[in-house]
Coordinates of N, CA and C in Angstrom, one line a residue:
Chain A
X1 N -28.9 8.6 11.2 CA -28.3 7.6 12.0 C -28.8 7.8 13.4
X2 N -29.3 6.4 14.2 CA -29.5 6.9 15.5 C -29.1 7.4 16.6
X3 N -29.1 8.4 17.3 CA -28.1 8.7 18.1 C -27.7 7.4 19.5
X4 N -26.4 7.3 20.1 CA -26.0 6.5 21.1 C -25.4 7.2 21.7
X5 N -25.7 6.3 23.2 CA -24.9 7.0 24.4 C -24.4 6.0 25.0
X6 N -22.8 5.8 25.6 CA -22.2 4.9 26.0 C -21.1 5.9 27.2
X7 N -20.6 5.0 27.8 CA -19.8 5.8 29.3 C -18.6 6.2 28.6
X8 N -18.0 7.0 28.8 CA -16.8 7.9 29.0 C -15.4 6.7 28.8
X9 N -15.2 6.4 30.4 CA -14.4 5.4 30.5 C -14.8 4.3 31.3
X10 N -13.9 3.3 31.2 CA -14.2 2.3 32.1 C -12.7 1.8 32.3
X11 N -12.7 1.8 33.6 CA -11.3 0.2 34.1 C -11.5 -0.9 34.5
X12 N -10.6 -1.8 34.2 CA -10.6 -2.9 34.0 C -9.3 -3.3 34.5
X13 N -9.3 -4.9 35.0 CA -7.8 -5.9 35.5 C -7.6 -6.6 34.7
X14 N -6.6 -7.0 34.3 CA -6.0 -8.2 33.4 C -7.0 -9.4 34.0
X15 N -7.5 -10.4 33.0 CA -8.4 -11.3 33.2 C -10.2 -11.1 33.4
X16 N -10.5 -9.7 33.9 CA -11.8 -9.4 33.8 C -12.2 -9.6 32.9
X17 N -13.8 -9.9 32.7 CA -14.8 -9.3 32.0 C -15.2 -7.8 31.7
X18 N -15.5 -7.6 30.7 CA -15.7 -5.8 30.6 C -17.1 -5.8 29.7
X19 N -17.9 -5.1 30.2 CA -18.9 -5.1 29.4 C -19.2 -3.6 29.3
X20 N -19.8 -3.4 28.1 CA -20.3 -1.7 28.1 C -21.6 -1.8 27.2
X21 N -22.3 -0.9 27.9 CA -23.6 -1.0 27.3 C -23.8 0.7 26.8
X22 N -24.3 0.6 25.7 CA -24.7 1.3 24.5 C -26.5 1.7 25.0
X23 N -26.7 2.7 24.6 CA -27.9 3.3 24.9 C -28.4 3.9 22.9
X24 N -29.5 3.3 22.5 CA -29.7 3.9 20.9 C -31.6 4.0 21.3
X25 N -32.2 4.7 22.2 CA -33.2 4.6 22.2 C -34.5 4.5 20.9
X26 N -33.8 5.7 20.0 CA -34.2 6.1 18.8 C -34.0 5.0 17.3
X27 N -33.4 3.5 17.8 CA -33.2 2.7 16.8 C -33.7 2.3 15.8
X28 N -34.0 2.0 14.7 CA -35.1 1.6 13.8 C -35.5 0.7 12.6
X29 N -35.6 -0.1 12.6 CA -36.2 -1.4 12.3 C -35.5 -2.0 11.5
X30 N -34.7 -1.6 10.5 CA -33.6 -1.9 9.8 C -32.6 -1.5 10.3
X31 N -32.3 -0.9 11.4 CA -31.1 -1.0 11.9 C -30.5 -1.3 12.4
X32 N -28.8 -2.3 12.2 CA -27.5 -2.8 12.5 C -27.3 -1.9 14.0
X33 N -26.4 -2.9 14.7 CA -25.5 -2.5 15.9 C -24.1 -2.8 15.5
X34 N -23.2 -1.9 15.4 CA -21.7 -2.5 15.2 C -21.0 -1.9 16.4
X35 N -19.9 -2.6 16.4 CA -19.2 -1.9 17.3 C -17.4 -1.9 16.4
X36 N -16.7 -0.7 17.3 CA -15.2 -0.6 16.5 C -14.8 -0.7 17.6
X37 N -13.1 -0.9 17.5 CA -12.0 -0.6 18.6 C -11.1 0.3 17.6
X38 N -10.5 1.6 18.6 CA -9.3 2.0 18.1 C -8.5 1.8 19.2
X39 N -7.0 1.0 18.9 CA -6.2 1.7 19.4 C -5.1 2.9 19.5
X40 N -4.5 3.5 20.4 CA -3.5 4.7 20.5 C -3.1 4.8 18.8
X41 N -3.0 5.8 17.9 CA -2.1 6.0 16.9 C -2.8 5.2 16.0
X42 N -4.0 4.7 16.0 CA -4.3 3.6 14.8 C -5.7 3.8 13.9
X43 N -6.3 3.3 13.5 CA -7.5 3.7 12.8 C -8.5 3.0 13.5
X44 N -9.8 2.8 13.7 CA -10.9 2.1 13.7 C -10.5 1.0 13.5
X45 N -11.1 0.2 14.1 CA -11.0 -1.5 13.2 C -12.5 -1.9 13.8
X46 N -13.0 -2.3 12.7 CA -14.5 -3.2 13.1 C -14.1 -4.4 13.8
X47 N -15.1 -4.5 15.1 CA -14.9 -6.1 15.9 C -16.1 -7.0 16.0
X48 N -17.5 -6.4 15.5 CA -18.6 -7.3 15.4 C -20.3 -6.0 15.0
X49 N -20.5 -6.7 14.7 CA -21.8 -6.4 14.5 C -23.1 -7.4 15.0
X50 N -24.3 -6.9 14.8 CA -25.6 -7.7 15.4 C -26.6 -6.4 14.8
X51 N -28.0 -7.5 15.0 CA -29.4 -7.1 14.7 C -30.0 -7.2 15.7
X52 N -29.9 -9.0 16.4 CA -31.1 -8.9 17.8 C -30.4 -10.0 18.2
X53 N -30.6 -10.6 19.4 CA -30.1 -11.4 20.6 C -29.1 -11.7 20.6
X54 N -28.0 -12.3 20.2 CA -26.5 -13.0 20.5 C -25.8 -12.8 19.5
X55 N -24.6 -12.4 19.4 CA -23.3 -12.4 18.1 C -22.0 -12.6 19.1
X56 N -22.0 -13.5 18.4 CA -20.6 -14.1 19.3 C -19.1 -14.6 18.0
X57 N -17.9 -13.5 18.6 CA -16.7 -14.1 17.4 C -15.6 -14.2 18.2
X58 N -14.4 -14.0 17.7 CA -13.1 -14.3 18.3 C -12.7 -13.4 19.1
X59 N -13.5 -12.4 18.8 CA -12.8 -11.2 19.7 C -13.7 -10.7 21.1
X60 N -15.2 -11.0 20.8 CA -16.2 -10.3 21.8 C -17.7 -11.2 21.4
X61 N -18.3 -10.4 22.5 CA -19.8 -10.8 22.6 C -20.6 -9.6 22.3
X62 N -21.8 -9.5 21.5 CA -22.9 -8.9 21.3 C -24.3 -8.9 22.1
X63 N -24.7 -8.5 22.9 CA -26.0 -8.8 23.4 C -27.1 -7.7 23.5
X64 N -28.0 -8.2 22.3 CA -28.7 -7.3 22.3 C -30.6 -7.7 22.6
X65 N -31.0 -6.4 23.5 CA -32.2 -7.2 24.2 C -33.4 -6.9 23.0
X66 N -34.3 -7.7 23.4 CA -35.6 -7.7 22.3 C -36.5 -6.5 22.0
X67 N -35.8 -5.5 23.0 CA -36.5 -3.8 22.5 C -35.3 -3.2 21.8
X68 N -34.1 -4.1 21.6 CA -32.9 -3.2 21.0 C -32.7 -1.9 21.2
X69 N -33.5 -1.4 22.1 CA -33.1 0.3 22.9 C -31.2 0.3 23.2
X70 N -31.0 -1.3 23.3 CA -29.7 -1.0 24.0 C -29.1 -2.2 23.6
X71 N -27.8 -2.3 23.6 CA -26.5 -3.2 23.5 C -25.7 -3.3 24.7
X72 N -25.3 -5.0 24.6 CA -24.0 -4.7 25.3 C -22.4 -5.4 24.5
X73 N -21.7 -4.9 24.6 CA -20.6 -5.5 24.1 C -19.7 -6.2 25.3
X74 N -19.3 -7.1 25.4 CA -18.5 -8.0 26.2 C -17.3 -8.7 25.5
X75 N -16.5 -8.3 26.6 CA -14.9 -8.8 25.9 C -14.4 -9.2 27.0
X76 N -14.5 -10.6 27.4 CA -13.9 -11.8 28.3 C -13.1 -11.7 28.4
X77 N -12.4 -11.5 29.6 CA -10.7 -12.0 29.8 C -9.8 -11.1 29.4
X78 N -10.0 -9.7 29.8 CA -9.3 -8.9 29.2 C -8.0 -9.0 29.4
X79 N -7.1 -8.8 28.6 CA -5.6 -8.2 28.4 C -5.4 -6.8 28.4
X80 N -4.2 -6.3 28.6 CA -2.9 -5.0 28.6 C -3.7 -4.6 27.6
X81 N -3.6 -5.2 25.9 CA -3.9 -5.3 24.7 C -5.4 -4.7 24.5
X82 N -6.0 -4.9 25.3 CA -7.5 -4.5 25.0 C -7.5 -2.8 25.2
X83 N -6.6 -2.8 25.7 CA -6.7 -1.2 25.8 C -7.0 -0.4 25.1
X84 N -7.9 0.2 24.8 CA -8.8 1.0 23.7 C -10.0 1.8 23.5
X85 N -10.4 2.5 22.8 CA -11.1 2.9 22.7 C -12.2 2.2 22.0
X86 N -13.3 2.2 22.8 CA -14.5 1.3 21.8 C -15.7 2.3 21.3
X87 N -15.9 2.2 19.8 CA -17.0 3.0 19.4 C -18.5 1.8 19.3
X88 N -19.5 2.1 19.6 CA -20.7 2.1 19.2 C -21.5 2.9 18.6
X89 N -22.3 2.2 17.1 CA -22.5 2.7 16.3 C -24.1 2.5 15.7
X90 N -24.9 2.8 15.4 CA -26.2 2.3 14.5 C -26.5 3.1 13.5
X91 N -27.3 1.7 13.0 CA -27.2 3.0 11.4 C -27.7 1.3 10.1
X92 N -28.4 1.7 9.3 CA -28.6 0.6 8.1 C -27.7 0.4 7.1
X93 N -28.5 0.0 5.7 CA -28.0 -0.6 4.7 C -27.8 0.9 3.9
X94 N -26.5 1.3 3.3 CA -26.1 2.4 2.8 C -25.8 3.5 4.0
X95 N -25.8 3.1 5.3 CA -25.1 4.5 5.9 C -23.8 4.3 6.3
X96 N -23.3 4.5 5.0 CA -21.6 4.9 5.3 C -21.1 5.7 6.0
X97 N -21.9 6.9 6.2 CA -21.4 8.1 7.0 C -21.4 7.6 8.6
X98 N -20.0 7.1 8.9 CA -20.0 6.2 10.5 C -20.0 7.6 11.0
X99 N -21.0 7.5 12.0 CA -21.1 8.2 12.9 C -20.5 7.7 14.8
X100 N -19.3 8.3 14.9 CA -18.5 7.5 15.7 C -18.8 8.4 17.5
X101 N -19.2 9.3 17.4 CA -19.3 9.8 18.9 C -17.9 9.5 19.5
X102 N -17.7 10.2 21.0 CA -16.6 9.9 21.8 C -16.5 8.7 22.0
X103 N -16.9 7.5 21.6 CA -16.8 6.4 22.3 C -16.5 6.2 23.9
X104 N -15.9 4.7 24.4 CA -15.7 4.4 25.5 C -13.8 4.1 25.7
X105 N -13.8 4.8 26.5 CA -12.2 4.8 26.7 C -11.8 3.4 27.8
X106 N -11.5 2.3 27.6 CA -11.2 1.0 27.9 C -10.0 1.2 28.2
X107 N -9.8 1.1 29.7 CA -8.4 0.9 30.7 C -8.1 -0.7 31.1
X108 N -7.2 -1.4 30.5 CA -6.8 -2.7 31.7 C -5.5 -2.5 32.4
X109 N -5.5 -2.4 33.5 CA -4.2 -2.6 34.0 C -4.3 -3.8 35.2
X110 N -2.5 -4.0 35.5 CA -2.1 -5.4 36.0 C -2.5 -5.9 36.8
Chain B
X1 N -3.0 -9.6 3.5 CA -3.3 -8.8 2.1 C -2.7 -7.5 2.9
X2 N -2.7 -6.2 2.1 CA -1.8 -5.3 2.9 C -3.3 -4.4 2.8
X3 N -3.4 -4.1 3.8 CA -4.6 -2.7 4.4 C -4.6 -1.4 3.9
X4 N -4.6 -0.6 4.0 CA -5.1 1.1 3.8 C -3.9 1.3 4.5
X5 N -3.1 1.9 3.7 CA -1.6 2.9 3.8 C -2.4 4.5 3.4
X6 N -1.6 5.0 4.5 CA -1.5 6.4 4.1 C -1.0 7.1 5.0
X7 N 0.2 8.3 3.2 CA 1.2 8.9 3.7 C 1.2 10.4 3.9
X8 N 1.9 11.4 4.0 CA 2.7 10.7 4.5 C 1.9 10.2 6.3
X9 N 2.8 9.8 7.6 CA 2.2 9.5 8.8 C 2.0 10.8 10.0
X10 N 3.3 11.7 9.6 CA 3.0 12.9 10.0 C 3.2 14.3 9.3
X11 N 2.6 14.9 9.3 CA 2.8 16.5 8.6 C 2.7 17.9 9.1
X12 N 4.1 18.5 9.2 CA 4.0 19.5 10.1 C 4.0 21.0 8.8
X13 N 3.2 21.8 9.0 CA 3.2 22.7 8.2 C 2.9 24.3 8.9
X14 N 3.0 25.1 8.0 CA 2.8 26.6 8.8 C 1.5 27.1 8.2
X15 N 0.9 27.9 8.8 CA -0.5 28.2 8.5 C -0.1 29.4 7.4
X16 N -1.6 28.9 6.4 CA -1.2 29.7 5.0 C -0.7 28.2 4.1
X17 N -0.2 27.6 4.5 CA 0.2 26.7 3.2 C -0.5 25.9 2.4
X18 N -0.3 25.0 1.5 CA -0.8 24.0 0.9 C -0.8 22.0 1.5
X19 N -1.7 21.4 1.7 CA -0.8 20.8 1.7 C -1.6 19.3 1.2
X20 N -1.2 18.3 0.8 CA -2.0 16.9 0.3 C -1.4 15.8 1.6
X21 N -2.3 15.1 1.2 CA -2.6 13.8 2.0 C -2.6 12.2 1.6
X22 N -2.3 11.5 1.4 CA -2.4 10.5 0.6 C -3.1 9.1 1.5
X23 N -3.7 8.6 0.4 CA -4.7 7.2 0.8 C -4.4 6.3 -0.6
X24 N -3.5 4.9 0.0 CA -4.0 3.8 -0.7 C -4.9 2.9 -0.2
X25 N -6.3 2.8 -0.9 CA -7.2 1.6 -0.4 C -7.0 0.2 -0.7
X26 N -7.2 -0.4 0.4 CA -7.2 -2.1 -0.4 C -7.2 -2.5 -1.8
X27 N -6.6 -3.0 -2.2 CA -7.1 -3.0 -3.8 C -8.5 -4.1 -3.9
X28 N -8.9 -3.4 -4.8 CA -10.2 -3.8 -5.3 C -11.2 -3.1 -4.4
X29 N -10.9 -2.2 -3.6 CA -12.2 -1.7 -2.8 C -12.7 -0.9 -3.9
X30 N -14.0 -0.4 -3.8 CA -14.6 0.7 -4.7 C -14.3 1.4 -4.1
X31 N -15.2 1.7 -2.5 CA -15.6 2.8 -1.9 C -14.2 3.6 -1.2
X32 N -14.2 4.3 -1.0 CA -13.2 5.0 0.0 C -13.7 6.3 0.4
X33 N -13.3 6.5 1.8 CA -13.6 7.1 2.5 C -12.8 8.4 3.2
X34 N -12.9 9.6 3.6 CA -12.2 10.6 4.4 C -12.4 10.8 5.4
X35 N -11.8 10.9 6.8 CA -12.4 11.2 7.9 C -11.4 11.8 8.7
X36 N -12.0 12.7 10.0 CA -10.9 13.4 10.4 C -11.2 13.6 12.2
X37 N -10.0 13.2 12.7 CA -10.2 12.7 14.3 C -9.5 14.4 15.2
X38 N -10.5 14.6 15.8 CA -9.9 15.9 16.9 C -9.2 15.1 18.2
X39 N -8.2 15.6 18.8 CA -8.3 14.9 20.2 C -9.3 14.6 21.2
X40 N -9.4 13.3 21.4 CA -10.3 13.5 22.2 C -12.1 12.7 21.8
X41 N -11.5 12.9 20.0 CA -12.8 12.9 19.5 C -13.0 12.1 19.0
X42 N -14.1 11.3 18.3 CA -14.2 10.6 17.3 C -14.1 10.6 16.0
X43 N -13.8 9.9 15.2 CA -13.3 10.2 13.7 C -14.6 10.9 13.1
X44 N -14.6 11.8 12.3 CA -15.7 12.5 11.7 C -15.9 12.8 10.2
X45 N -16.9 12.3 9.7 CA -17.0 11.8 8.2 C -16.9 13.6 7.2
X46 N -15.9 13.4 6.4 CA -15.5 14.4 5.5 C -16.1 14.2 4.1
X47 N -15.8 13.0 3.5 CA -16.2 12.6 2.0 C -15.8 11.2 1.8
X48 N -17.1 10.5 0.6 CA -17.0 9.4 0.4 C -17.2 9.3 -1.6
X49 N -16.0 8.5 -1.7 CA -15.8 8.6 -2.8 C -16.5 6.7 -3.6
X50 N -17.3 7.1 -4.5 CA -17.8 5.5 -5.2 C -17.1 5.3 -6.6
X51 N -15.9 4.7 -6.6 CA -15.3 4.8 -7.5 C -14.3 6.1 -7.5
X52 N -14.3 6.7 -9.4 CA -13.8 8.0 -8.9 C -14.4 9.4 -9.0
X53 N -15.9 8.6 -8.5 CA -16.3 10.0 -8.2 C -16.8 10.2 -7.2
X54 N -16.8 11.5 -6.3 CA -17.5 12.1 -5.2 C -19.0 12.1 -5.0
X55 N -19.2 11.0 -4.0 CA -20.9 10.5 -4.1 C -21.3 11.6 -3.2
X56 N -20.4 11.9 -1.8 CA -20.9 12.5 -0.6 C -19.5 13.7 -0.3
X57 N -19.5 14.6 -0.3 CA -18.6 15.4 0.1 C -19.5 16.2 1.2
X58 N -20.4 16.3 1.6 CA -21.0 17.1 2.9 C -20.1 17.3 3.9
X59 N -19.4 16.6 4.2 CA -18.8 16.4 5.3 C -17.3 17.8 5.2
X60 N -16.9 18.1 4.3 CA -16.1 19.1 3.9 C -16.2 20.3 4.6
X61 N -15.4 20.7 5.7 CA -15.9 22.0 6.4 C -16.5 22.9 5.5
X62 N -14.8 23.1 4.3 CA -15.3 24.6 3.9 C -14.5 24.5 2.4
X63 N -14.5 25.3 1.6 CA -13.7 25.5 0.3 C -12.7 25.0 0.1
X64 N -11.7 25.1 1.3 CA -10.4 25.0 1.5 C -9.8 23.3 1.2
X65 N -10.7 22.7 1.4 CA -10.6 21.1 1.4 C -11.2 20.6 -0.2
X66 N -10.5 19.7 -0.3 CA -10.7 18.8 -1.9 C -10.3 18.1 -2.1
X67 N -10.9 16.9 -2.3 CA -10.4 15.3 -2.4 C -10.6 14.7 -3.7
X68 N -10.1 13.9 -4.3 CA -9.9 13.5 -6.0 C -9.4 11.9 -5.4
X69 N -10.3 11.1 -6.7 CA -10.2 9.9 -6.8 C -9.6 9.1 -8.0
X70 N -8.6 10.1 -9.2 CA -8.6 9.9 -10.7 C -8.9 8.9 -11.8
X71 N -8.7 7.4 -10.5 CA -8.2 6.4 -11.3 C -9.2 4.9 -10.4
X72 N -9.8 5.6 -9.7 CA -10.7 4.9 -8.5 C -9.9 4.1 -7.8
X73 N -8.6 4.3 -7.3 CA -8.0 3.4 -6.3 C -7.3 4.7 -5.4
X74 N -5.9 5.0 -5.3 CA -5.3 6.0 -4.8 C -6.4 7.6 -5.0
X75 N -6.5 7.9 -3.8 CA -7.2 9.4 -2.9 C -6.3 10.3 -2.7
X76 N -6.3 11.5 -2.9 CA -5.2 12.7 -2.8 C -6.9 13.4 -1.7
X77 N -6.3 14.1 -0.4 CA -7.4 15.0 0.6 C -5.5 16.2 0.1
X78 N -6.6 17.6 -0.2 CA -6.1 18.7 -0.8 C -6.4 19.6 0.5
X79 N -5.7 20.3 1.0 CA -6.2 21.5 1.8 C -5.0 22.6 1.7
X80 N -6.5 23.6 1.5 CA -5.3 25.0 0.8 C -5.3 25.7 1.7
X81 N -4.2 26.7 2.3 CA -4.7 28.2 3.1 C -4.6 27.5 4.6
X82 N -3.9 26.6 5.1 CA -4.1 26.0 6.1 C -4.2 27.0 7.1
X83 N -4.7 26.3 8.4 CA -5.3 27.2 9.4 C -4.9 26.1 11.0
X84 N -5.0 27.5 12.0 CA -4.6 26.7 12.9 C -5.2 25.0 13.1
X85 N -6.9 25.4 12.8 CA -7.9 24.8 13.5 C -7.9 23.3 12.8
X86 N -7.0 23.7 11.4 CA -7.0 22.2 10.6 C -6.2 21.3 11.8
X87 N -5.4 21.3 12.7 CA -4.6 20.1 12.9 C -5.6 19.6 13.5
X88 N -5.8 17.9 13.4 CA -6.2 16.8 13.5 C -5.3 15.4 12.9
X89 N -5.8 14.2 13.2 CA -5.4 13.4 12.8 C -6.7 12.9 11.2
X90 N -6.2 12.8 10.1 CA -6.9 12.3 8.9 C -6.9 10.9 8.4
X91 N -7.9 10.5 8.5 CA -8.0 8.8 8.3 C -8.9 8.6 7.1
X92 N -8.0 7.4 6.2 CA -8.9 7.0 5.1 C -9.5 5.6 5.6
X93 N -10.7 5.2 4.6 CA -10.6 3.9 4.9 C -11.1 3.8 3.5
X94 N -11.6 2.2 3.6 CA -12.0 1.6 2.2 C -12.8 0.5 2.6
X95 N -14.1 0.2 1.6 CA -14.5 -1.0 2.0 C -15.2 -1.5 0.5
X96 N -15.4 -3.0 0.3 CA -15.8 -3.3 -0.8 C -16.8 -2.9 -1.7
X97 N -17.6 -1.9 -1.1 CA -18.4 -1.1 -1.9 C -19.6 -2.0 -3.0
X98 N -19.8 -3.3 -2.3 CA -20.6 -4.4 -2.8 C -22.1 -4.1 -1.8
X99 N -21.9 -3.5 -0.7 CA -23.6 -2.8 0.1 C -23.7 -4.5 0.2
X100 N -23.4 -5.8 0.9 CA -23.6 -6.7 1.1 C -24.0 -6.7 2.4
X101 N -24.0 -6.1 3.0 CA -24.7 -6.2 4.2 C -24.8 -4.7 4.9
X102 N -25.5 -4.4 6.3 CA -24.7 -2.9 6.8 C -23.8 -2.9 7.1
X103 N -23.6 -1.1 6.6 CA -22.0 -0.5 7.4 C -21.4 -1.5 5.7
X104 N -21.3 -1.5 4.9 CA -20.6 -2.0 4.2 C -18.9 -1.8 5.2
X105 N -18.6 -3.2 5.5 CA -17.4 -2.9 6.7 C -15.9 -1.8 6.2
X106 N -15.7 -1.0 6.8 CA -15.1 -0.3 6.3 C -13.7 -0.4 7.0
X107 N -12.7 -0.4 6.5 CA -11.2 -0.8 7.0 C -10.1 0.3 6.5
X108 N -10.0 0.8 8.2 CA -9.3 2.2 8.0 C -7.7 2.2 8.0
X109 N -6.7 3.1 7.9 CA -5.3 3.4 7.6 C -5.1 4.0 9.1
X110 N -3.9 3.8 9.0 CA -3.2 4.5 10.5 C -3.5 5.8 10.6
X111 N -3.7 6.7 9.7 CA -3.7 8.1 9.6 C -3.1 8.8 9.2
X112 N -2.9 10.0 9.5 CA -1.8 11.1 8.8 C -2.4 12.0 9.7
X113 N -1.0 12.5 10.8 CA -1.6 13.6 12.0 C -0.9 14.9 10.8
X114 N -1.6 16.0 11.1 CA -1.5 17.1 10.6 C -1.4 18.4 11.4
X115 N -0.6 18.7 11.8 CA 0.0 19.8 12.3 C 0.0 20.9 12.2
X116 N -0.9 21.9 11.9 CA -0.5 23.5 11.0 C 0.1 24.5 12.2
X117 N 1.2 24.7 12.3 CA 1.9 26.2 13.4 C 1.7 27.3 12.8

């Protein structure tokens, strides 16, 4: 699996935009971008995945540039709720073994 | 539909003991999965089960650990001789095990924190 590097933490205000960008220099050619959220006390939950330029769902944005060295994930209009930890992940078809790193520790307050 | 239970949610034990773990996966999932979170850390892959058998156990620090699938739905995570260094939080997940796309999406349980004094 490729290795990734993403920031520590980030804060955020109720209503911001939050974006975090994901660093997978080593990515490769069949391989997916996903991203998870955990919250406090909870398991992982998958919130989107991508391959290359735009993935857009109910929860977030995907943006991934045309050398895929890198991601960003974007989550409009944050809430209290978003509070979380976000993992970024890469890796293909059959790599079950999630390889989750520290992720990014997502603060919104009021 | 009801998600990935698993009990019990917390377990406090004394080092030296025995102790199990339980995972119900989604029904109809194949795959199921073990993973184990430090503070601080990210979840970290233990063993993955295809049906009821052990496709990947790499992940298993050491002897002490043993996971069983009997009936390919309900996962028993076995750890014997507990040690300080076990306490973590233990997370199952499960995912349809159909490889329909990557990351066959995998959908995890609240946990089971594990405590050894």
């Amino acid at each position: 699996l490729a290795k990734t590097t993403q920031p520590i933490s980030m804060d955020s205000y109720e209503g911001q935009e939050v974006n975090i960008t994901c660093s997978h220099n080593n990515i490769a050619t069949n391989d997916y971008i996903t991203w998870y959220q955990q919250f406090p006390s909870q398991g992982p939950r998958f919130i989107i995945q991508g391959y290359k330029t735009k993935v857009t769902n109910e929860v977030a944005s995907l943006f991934i540039p045309a050398d895929r060295k890198s991601s960003t994930l974007s989550l409009p209009r944050v809430s209290l709720s978003d509070t979380a930890v976000y993992y970024c992940l890469v890796g293909g078809f059959n790599d079950y073994k999630l390889s989750f790193g520290a992720g990014t520790t997502v603060t919104v307050r009021a | 539909g009801a998600g990935v239970s698993q009990t019990p949610s917390n377990k406090v034990t004394e080092k030296g003991k025995y102790v199990e773990l339980r995972c119900d996966p989604i029904s109809g999932h194949t795959a199921l999965y073990w993973y184990r979170q430090s503070l601080g850390q990210g979840p970290e892959f233990l063993i993955y089960f295809q049906g009821t058998g052990a496709a990947d156990d790499s992940g298993l620090p050491n002897d002490r650990f043993f996971a069983v699938r009997p009936e390919g739905s309900v996962s028993t995570l076995k750890i014997q001789r507990t040690e300080r260094g076990d306490s973590a939080v233990y997370l199952c997940a499960s995912s349809p095990g159909d490889s329909g796309g990557p990351f066959d999406t995998q959908y995890f349980g609240p946990g089971t924190r594990l405590t050894v004094l």
